[in-house]
Structure formats: C-alpha cells, structure tokens
XYZ file of C-alpha atoms in Angstrom:
420
model
C 89.403 -12.322 -37.817
C 89.638 -13.208 -41.507
C 88.252 -16.062 -43.585
C 90.256 -18.219 -45.995
C 89.728 -15.814 -48.891
C 91.320 -12.990 -46.955
C 88.131 -11.077 -46.215
C 86.786 -10.287 -42.791
C 84.573 -13.001 -41.339
C 80.997 -11.751 -40.975
C 80.070 -10.787 -37.417
C 77.064 -13.115 -37.420
C 79.262 -16.134 -38.163
C 81.534 -15.324 -35.225
C 78.541 -15.077 -32.921
C 77.069 -18.333 -34.225
C 80.409 -20.089 -33.741
C 80.706 -18.859 -30.137
C 77.154 -20.002 -29.356
C 77.826 -23.413 -30.858
C 81.014 -23.820 -28.839
C 79.238 -22.830 -25.624
C 76.423 -25.299 -26.261
C 78.957 -28.059 -26.932
C 80.672 -27.343 -23.600
C 77.322 -27.405 -21.762
C 76.434 -30.730 -23.398
C 79.850 -32.285 -22.740
C 79.685 -31.186 -19.097
C 76.477 -33.170 -18.747
C 78.237 -36.472 -19.528
C 80.303 -36.912 -16.314
C 77.539 -35.168 -14.346
C 74.970 -37.726 -15.535
C 77.208 -40.712 -14.823
C 78.015 -39.856 -11.226
C 74.514 -38.595 -10.381
C 72.783 -41.698 -11.765
C 75.002 -43.904 -9.599
C 74.287 -41.859 -6.456
C 70.530 -41.369 -6.625
C 67.307 -43.297 -7.208
C 67.580 -47.040 -6.715
C 71.284 -46.832 -5.826
C 70.678 -44.224 -3.113
C 67.868 -46.357 -1.655
C 69.970 -49.514 -1.879
C 72.994 -47.894 -0.220
C 70.831 -46.528 2.596
C 69.319 -49.980 3.143
C 72.873 -51.386 3.233
C 73.769 -48.763 5.872
C 70.719 -49.830 7.915
C 68.281 -46.956 7.247
C 64.535 -47.274 7.894
C 61.807 -46.210 5.440
C 61.299 -42.886 7.228
C 65.058 -42.185 7.169
C 65.122 -42.994 3.458
C 62.204 -40.622 2.918
C 64.016 -37.925 4.915
C 67.221 -38.274 2.871
C 65.328 -38.130 -0.421
C 63.436 -35.075 0.815
C 66.551 -33.191 1.958
C 67.610 -32.299 -1.583
C 64.450 -30.266 -2.042
C 64.274 -28.686 1.434
C 67.582 -26.864 0.961
C 66.125 -25.231 -2.165
C 64.536 -22.685 0.189
C 68.003 -21.157 0.554
C 67.978 -20.315 -3.154
C 66.058 -17.127 -2.348
C 69.060 -15.776 -0.435
C 71.465 -17.020 -3.104
C 69.438 -15.301 -5.858
C 69.958 -11.997 -4.052
C 73.643 -12.550 -3.274
C 74.638 -13.431 -6.843
C 73.631 -9.905 -7.826
C 76.723 -8.784 -5.880
C 79.142 -11.159 -7.626
C 81.656 -9.800 -10.138
C 81.715 -13.262 -11.783
C 79.125 -16.034 -11.720
C 81.441 -18.619 -13.238
C 83.979 -19.053 -10.434
C 81.341 -18.998 -7.718
C 79.497 -21.704 -9.702
C 82.670 -23.816 -10.021
C 83.365 -23.479 -6.274
C 79.922 -24.513 -5.043
C 79.440 -27.272 -7.601
C 82.903 -28.603 -6.762
C 82.013 -28.713 -3.058
C 78.792 -30.561 -3.866
C 80.567 -33.194 -5.955
C 83.314 -33.679 -3.351
C 80.970 -34.012 -0.361
C 78.383 -36.199 -2.100
C 81.095 -38.531 -3.351
C 82.591 -38.736 0.141
C 79.426 -40.468 1.428
C 80.952 -43.637 -0.007
C 83.673 -43.471 2.659
C 81.172 -43.704 5.526
C 81.488 -47.516 6.052
C 85.305 -47.203 6.145
C 85.526 -44.286 8.594
C 82.634 -44.517 11.059
C 81.357 -47.249 13.415
C 78.388 -49.146 12.032
C 75.891 -47.629 14.491
C 76.737 -44.145 13.121
C 76.646 -44.973 9.395
C 73.200 -43.502 8.676
C 73.824 -40.348 10.738
C 77.198 -39.710 9.090
C 75.673 -40.212 5.645
C 72.867 -37.729 6.388
C 75.313 -35.070 7.657
C 77.589 -35.293 4.589
C 74.617 -35.493 2.236
C 72.983 -32.424 3.813
C 76.111 -30.250 3.574
C 76.632 -31.396 -0.025
C 73.176 -30.281 -1.055
C 73.442 -26.962 0.778
C 76.419 -26.260 -1.490
C 74.414 -27.549 -4.443
C 71.677 -25.017 -3.694
C 74.037 -22.158 -4.522
C 75.575 -24.049 -7.432
C 72.141 -24.858 -8.865
C 71.001 -21.221 -8.871
C 74.239 -20.124 -10.520
C 74.145 -22.878 -13.150
C 70.481 -22.179 -14.037
C 71.267 -18.477 -14.326
C 74.310 -19.107 -16.524
C 72.672 -21.721 -18.766
C 69.610 -19.529 -19.372
C 71.941 -16.807 -20.686
C 74.152 -19.293 -22.502
C 71.397 -20.894 -24.614
C 69.748 -18.467 -27.084
C 65.966 -18.275 -26.674
C 65.337 -19.217 -30.322
C 66.973 -22.658 -29.920
C 66.225 -23.267 -26.231
C 63.443 -25.819 -26.664
C 65.261 -27.791 -29.351
C 68.621 -27.685 -27.543
C 67.313 -28.909 -24.188
C 65.254 -31.572 -25.956
C 68.385 -32.932 -27.683
C 70.577 -32.547 -24.586
C 68.041 -34.259 -22.321
C 67.536 -37.101 -24.794
C 71.267 -37.744 -25.145
C 72.010 -37.564 -21.423
C 69.036 -39.722 -20.477
C 70.158 -42.355 -22.981
C 73.570 -42.330 -21.334
C 71.934 -42.457 -17.905
C 69.943 -45.532 -18.922
C 73.109 -47.423 -19.848
C 74.825 -46.375 -16.624
C 71.769 -47.348 -14.567
C 71.604 -50.809 -16.106
C 75.350 -51.324 -15.708
C 75.187 -50.262 -12.067
C 72.352 -52.708 -11.437
C 74.393 -55.557 -12.925
C 77.351 -54.659 -10.695
C 75.233 -54.726 -7.525
C 73.620 -58.054 -8.454
C 77.003 -59.633 -9.198
C 78.767 -58.086 -6.185
C 76.099 -57.668 -3.472
C 76.649 -55.571 -0.375
C 79.641 -53.367 0.329
C 81.829 -54.743 -2.495
C 79.353 -53.673 -5.182
C 78.848 -50.207 -3.717
C 82.623 -49.714 -3.489
C 82.918 -50.393 -7.231
C 80.152 -47.871 -7.948
C 81.756 -45.222 -5.756
C 85.131 -45.624 -7.502
C 83.361 -44.776 -10.782
C 81.580 -41.908 -9.014
C 84.857 -40.404 -7.755
C 86.405 -40.509 -11.227
C 83.502 -38.783 -12.963
C 82.763 -36.262 -10.205
C 86.336 -34.935 -10.542
C 85.998 -34.947 -14.341
C 82.748 -32.996 -14.044
C 84.359 -30.215 -11.981
C 87.245 -29.948 -14.460
C 84.842 -29.429 -17.387
C 83.171 -26.539 -15.538
C 86.449 -24.628 -15.824
C 85.778 -24.357 -19.577
C 82.369 -22.707 -19.139
C 82.346 -19.123 -20.467
C 81.832 -16.265 -18.015
C 78.781 -14.875 -19.809
C 77.611 -11.286 -19.106
C 75.011 -10.976 -16.371
C 72.013 -8.646 -16.630
C 71.396 -7.780 -12.992
C 68.127 -6.874 -11.334
C 67.080 -3.233 -11.274
C 66.417 -3.637 -7.546
C 69.352 -3.267 -5.167
C 67.700 -4.304 -1.896
C 66.480 -7.752 -0.893
C 62.805 -7.061 -0.115
C 61.979 -5.161 -3.333
C 63.710 -7.927 -5.308
C 61.758 -10.603 -3.410
C 58.472 -8.820 -4.092
C 58.913 -9.017 -7.878
C 57.785 -12.673 -8.206
C 55.433 -12.404 -5.211
C 53.467 -9.638 -6.950
C 53.293 -11.592 -10.218
C 49.852 -13.147 -9.713
C 49.895 -15.542 -12.657
C 53.369 -16.814 -11.758
C 52.486 -17.335 -8.084
C 49.203 -19.129 -8.814
C 50.956 -21.530 -11.180
C 53.855 -22.094 -8.786
C 51.617 -22.767 -5.762
C 49.517 -25.191 -7.782
C 52.596 -27.073 -9.027
C 53.871 -27.174 -5.430
C 50.647 -28.838 -4.278
C 50.963 -31.289 -7.159
C 54.561 -32.194 -6.253
C 53.568 -32.698 -2.609
C 51.092 -35.367 -3.686
C 53.368 -36.925 -6.295
C 56.285 -37.200 -3.865
C 54.270 -39.083 -1.280
C 54.911 -42.220 -3.321
C 57.168 -41.764 -6.364
C 60.518 -41.301 -4.514
C 59.709 -44.421 -2.470
C 59.012 -46.691 -5.461
C 62.502 -48.159 -5.129
C 61.861 -48.911 -1.449
C 58.603 -50.718 -2.312
C 60.218 -52.772 -5.056
C 63.430 -53.641 -3.196
C 62.020 -54.179 0.287
C 58.409 -55.301 -0.253
C 58.403 -56.925 -3.695
C 61.992 -58.273 -3.396
C 62.959 -57.289 -6.938
C 66.672 -57.585 -7.767
C 68.783 -54.636 -8.932
C 68.999 -55.802 -12.548
C 65.202 -55.913 -12.897
C 64.862 -52.595 -11.077
C 67.413 -51.092 -13.459
C 65.462 -52.391 -16.464
C 62.285 -50.813 -15.094
C 64.025 -47.462 -14.681
C 65.667 -47.770 -18.098
C 62.266 -48.348 -19.725
C 60.982 -45.256 -17.917
C 63.961 -43.238 -19.173
C 63.581 -44.442 -22.781
C 59.974 -43.305 -22.924
C 60.926 -40.098 -21.152
C 63.454 -39.445 -23.934
C 60.874 -40.148 -26.630
C 58.490 -37.762 -24.884
C 61.044 -34.919 -25.032
C 60.705 -34.873 -28.830
C 56.905 -35.000 -28.701
C 56.535 -32.328 -26.006
C 59.160 -30.183 -27.734
C 57.190 -30.204 -30.995
C 53.941 -29.474 -29.171
C 55.691 -26.602 -27.387
C 56.128 -24.896 -30.755
C 52.321 -24.663 -31.021
C 51.095 -24.467 -27.422
C 52.197 -22.582 -24.310
C 54.323 -24.078 -21.522
C 51.464 -23.821 -19.018
C 48.882 -25.521 -21.228
C 51.224 -28.423 -21.952
C 52.094 -28.698 -18.255
C 48.390 -29.266 -17.625
C 48.334 -32.061 -20.206
C 51.174 -33.904 -18.442
C 49.349 -34.101 -15.098
C 46.661 -36.734 -15.906
C 49.371 -38.922 -17.461
C 51.387 -38.866 -14.214
C 48.217 -39.569 -12.192
C 47.331 -42.570 -14.375
C 50.847 -43.985 -13.914
C 50.194 -44.072 -10.152
C 46.758 -45.658 -10.587
C 48.252 -48.417 -12.754
C 49.906 -49.890 -9.657
C 46.453 -51.079 -8.602
C 46.570 -53.634 -11.441
C 49.063 -55.627 -9.356
C 45.974 -57.202 -7.796
C 44.946 -58.879 -11.068
C 47.881 -58.875 -13.522
C 51.470 -60.199 -13.488
C 53.793 -58.024 -11.400
C 56.425 -57.159 -14.003
C 53.833 -56.334 -16.683
C 52.177 -53.810 -14.356
C 55.450 -52.302 -13.145
C 56.766 -51.826 -16.686
C 53.473 -50.195 -17.735
C 53.486 -47.864 -14.711
C 57.117 -46.834 -15.285
C 56.595 -46.247 -19.012
C 53.530 -44.049 -18.510
C 55.266 -42.152 -15.703
C 58.275 -41.556 -17.955
C 56.091 -40.023 -20.675
C 54.369 -37.735 -18.188
C 57.256 -36.660 -16.004
C 59.551 -36.081 -18.999
C 57.143 -33.471 -20.290
C 56.532 -32.053 -16.821
C 60.224 -31.484 -16.043
C 61.059 -30.028 -19.447
C 58.028 -27.732 -19.564
C 58.419 -26.572 -15.947
C 62.027 -25.586 -16.709
C 60.957 -23.782 -19.887
C 58.197 -22.049 -17.917
C 60.720 -20.695 -15.402
C 63.416 -19.547 -17.832
C 61.129 -18.554 -20.693
C 58.026 -17.036 -19.103
C 59.806 -14.807 -16.593
C 61.546 -11.387 -16.938
C 65.236 -11.846 -17.720
C 66.662 -9.355 -15.225
C 64.597 -10.794 -12.379
C 64.973 -14.429 -13.441
C 67.290 -15.586 -10.600
C 64.717 -14.525 -7.975
C 61.861 -16.065 -9.974
C 63.837 -19.309 -10.238
C 64.610 -19.199 -6.527
C 60.980 -18.569 -5.564
C 59.815 -21.485 -7.725
C 62.562 -23.746 -6.315
C 61.794 -22.740 -2.721
C 58.036 -23.324 -2.908
C 58.197 -26.533 -4.930
C 61.170 -27.615 -2.814
C 59.187 -27.323 0.410
C 56.382 -29.382 -1.102
C 58.793 -31.974 -2.477
C 60.491 -32.149 0.941
C 57.359 -32.918 2.922
C 56.129 -35.409 0.297
C 58.656 -38.246 0.793
C 58.988 -37.387 4.488
C 55.263 -37.933 5.028
C 55.270 -40.876 2.625
C 58.078 -42.608 4.538
C 56.174 -42.076 7.806
C 52.976 -43.510 6.320
C 54.814 -46.647 5.205
C 55.982 -47.080 8.811
C 52.436 -46.586 10.146
C 50.937 -49.181 7.794
C 53.726 -51.692 8.369
C 51.310 -54.094 10.087
C 48.484 -53.563 7.590
C 47.676 -56.056 4.791
C 50.495 -56.404 2.282
C 48.541 -54.897 -0.626
C 48.050 -51.599 1.228
C 51.823 -51.171 1.392
C 52.536 -52.332 -2.163
C 49.901 -50.438 -4.152
C 47.280 -49.026 -1.779
C 49.170 -45.740 -1.337
C 49.598 -45.349 -5.099
C 45.864 -45.788 -5.711
C 44.894 -43.115 -3.184
C 47.561 -40.653 -4.353
C 46.767 -41.252 -8.040
C 43.074 -40.517 -7.456
C 43.915 -37.311 -5.551
C 46.305 -36.156 -8.293
C 43.725 -36.781 -11.009
C 41.111 -34.793 -9.084
C 43.570 -31.929 -8.513
C 44.490 -31.786 -12.207
C 40.890 -31.821 -13.450
C 39.358 -29.516 -10.843
C 42.056 -26.926 -10.132
C 44.631 -27.402 -12.884
C 42.242 -26.511 -15.692
C 41.569 -23.125 -14.090
C 45.120 -22.217 -13.108
C 47.299 -23.571 -15.925
C 45.584 -21.721 -18.717
C 47.043 -19.358 -21.312
C-alpha cells in the first residue's frame, strides 16, 4: 500500500488504521444492541410481565434466569478452543438470542392467556442459553479487538455514548407506554425491537475474525483448574459473588416496587432510570481516570459503599418526599454501579492471562451468575412472604436490611480481599 506521495505507507499507520476501523465497528454495533435491549429489560420487562399476569416471584425468576445460564459458559469456554473461527459462531449464537428474545412479543398473539407467562419463560430461557455462548465469544473477541493501551479509555467512551442513547430510548419507551397503556403500547415497543434486533445481527457480519491465542491446555479439567488454582482471582470472584447475591435481593425488583407498590407511572420511572444512567455515564469518566492511578481491585472496593448507601437511602421515604428520595437513590446507585461494572470487566480482561482468559471469564460469569440468579429469586419470594406485612416493610424495609448487610460486607471482608 502506498501513500499519496508514492512512498510505502508505514506499517504502524496501517495497524493503527485497522484498529481504528475495528473499534468503530464495535461501537456502531452497540447502537442497535442498546436500543433493543433497553426496550426489553428493566422496567419494560417488569411491565410486560405484569401485563402477562406474572407474580412477584415469577418476575424475580425471569430476571434471575439471565444469570443462571452463565454457568454454561464454563463448557463454552472449553469448546471455543476447538473452533476454527470465533466470528461465525458468535454471529450464529447472538442471532439466535436476538430472534428468540424478540419473539417473546408474539406470546399474546399465539398462546391462550393462561399460558402467557409460561410461554414467555420458555422462549426467554432458550434465548439466554444461546446468549451464554454468544456472550463468551463476544467477550473473547472484544478483548482481542481492543488494544490494552486504549482499553480503559475506549470502554469509557463507548459506555458513555451507549448509555446516553439508552437513556433517550428508555424515556421514549416510557412515554409510549403511558400514552398507549396495555398491549397496544407493548406492540409498538416490540416493532422497534424487531427492527433493531435484525439490524444488530447484520452489523455483526462486519466484525473482523481476529486471531485467537488458544489455551496451552487441551483437556477440559486442566483448563478448568487454571482459574481455580489462582488464589487471588478466586478470592476476589467469590467475594464479588457474595456481594451480587445481596445486591440482587432488591435492585432487580426496584421496578416491581415502584410500579406495583408505589404506583409510579412509566414516564416517571423512565426519568428515574435516565437520571441513574446520566450519573453512571459521568462516573465512567471519573472511574476511568482513577483507574490510571489505582488498580481495578482497589477501585472496585471503593464502589461498594456507594452502592450500599444507595440502598439505605430508600429508608428516607419515611420522612422525605417520595420522588426526592427515589431520584437520590437512583443517582447514587448509578455512580456506584457504573464504576463496579466497568472495573469488574477490566479486572476480568486485564488482570487475567490472555491465553486462559475465556476460562477465567467463564469461571467469573458462572460464580457471579449463580449468586445473581438466587438474589432476585429469593427477593421475589420474600416480597410474597411479606405481602401482608405493613406497607413500609415492602416499600423500603428490604432495602434498609440489604443496604446494612452490604455495607458490613464491604467494610469487614472487602478491605481484606480487594487489596493490591
């Protein structure tokens, strides 16, 4: 390849140009992915399940399913070592996930009303089994696609941009559901979902098939033992799993509390989630800059008390105006969880050996996935048990207890485990 002056283009420039193009593709792919995922999860998932007739424990089970199937990532991490190409396997499994998840919108048109919840759960489960394989492949590809020297900055910018887009989509979806309540509103949302889920799969065709440095181990058990014998990694992962178990007792069910118990409309709920996302985006920049000076594990520790305080803030509903407290709790949670998610991802792809990274990722996903599965499942059950209790115990009593337990866990155990 030659430049305009007729001379050969320096090799470094070619490499830089290829990296830039790959990063642009990865960022562009996130646009349709963000749009359809925002409209299918969180408040919209809870609202659609309530429309289908689901109970609080069924809602908790559905929310938890996405993390339970992460256990299968251990098998996927081994099997991808046998693949000649990660790209086309990734496109296949991600395509299946998008198709099946989007098809949940057809449930009210195909099945009798008494089977709506069951049909939704079946389609949703199969979709996220496919997503388990797709998620391992995408994480493996993206960790090789993004050069280590720009990883923190790139993901900070990408996350900020996509979360800004997600905020707009979330607010727009809330307006649609308030203006067109019930099945009509959800049909409109699912039409948008179908358009962008197909667009998302098409963009994956443009991903490069980057070279894959495979594990030195050829058999499953020796490969599995690599992360298990890494004491520092396992201690950190088990601690973060315990943390996510506590956190997920309440956080995934916030939408249930606000929609069902506090009777907040979708527009207000969208504004609450948008405020959380805005402060999450701002936190990406702050945590990213701090990450240049401090380790991933140390900064992870700093995020934990912030998340705990966000849960404790719900207790102020007893003395302060409802919306003031809810906005404060969502804003503080956004600042904490933004750092937690970004730093946990950096910890997995940056603090682990490259050749063994798929199994390390899978082990982290499996252990934290089990914890995150039982969290909302237990939380949903508890809300059913306390259904006859005083109203305040259902609205903010759970958050107070969980927040206190999280704060104690962070200060007593976290300081010893998440150290440099």
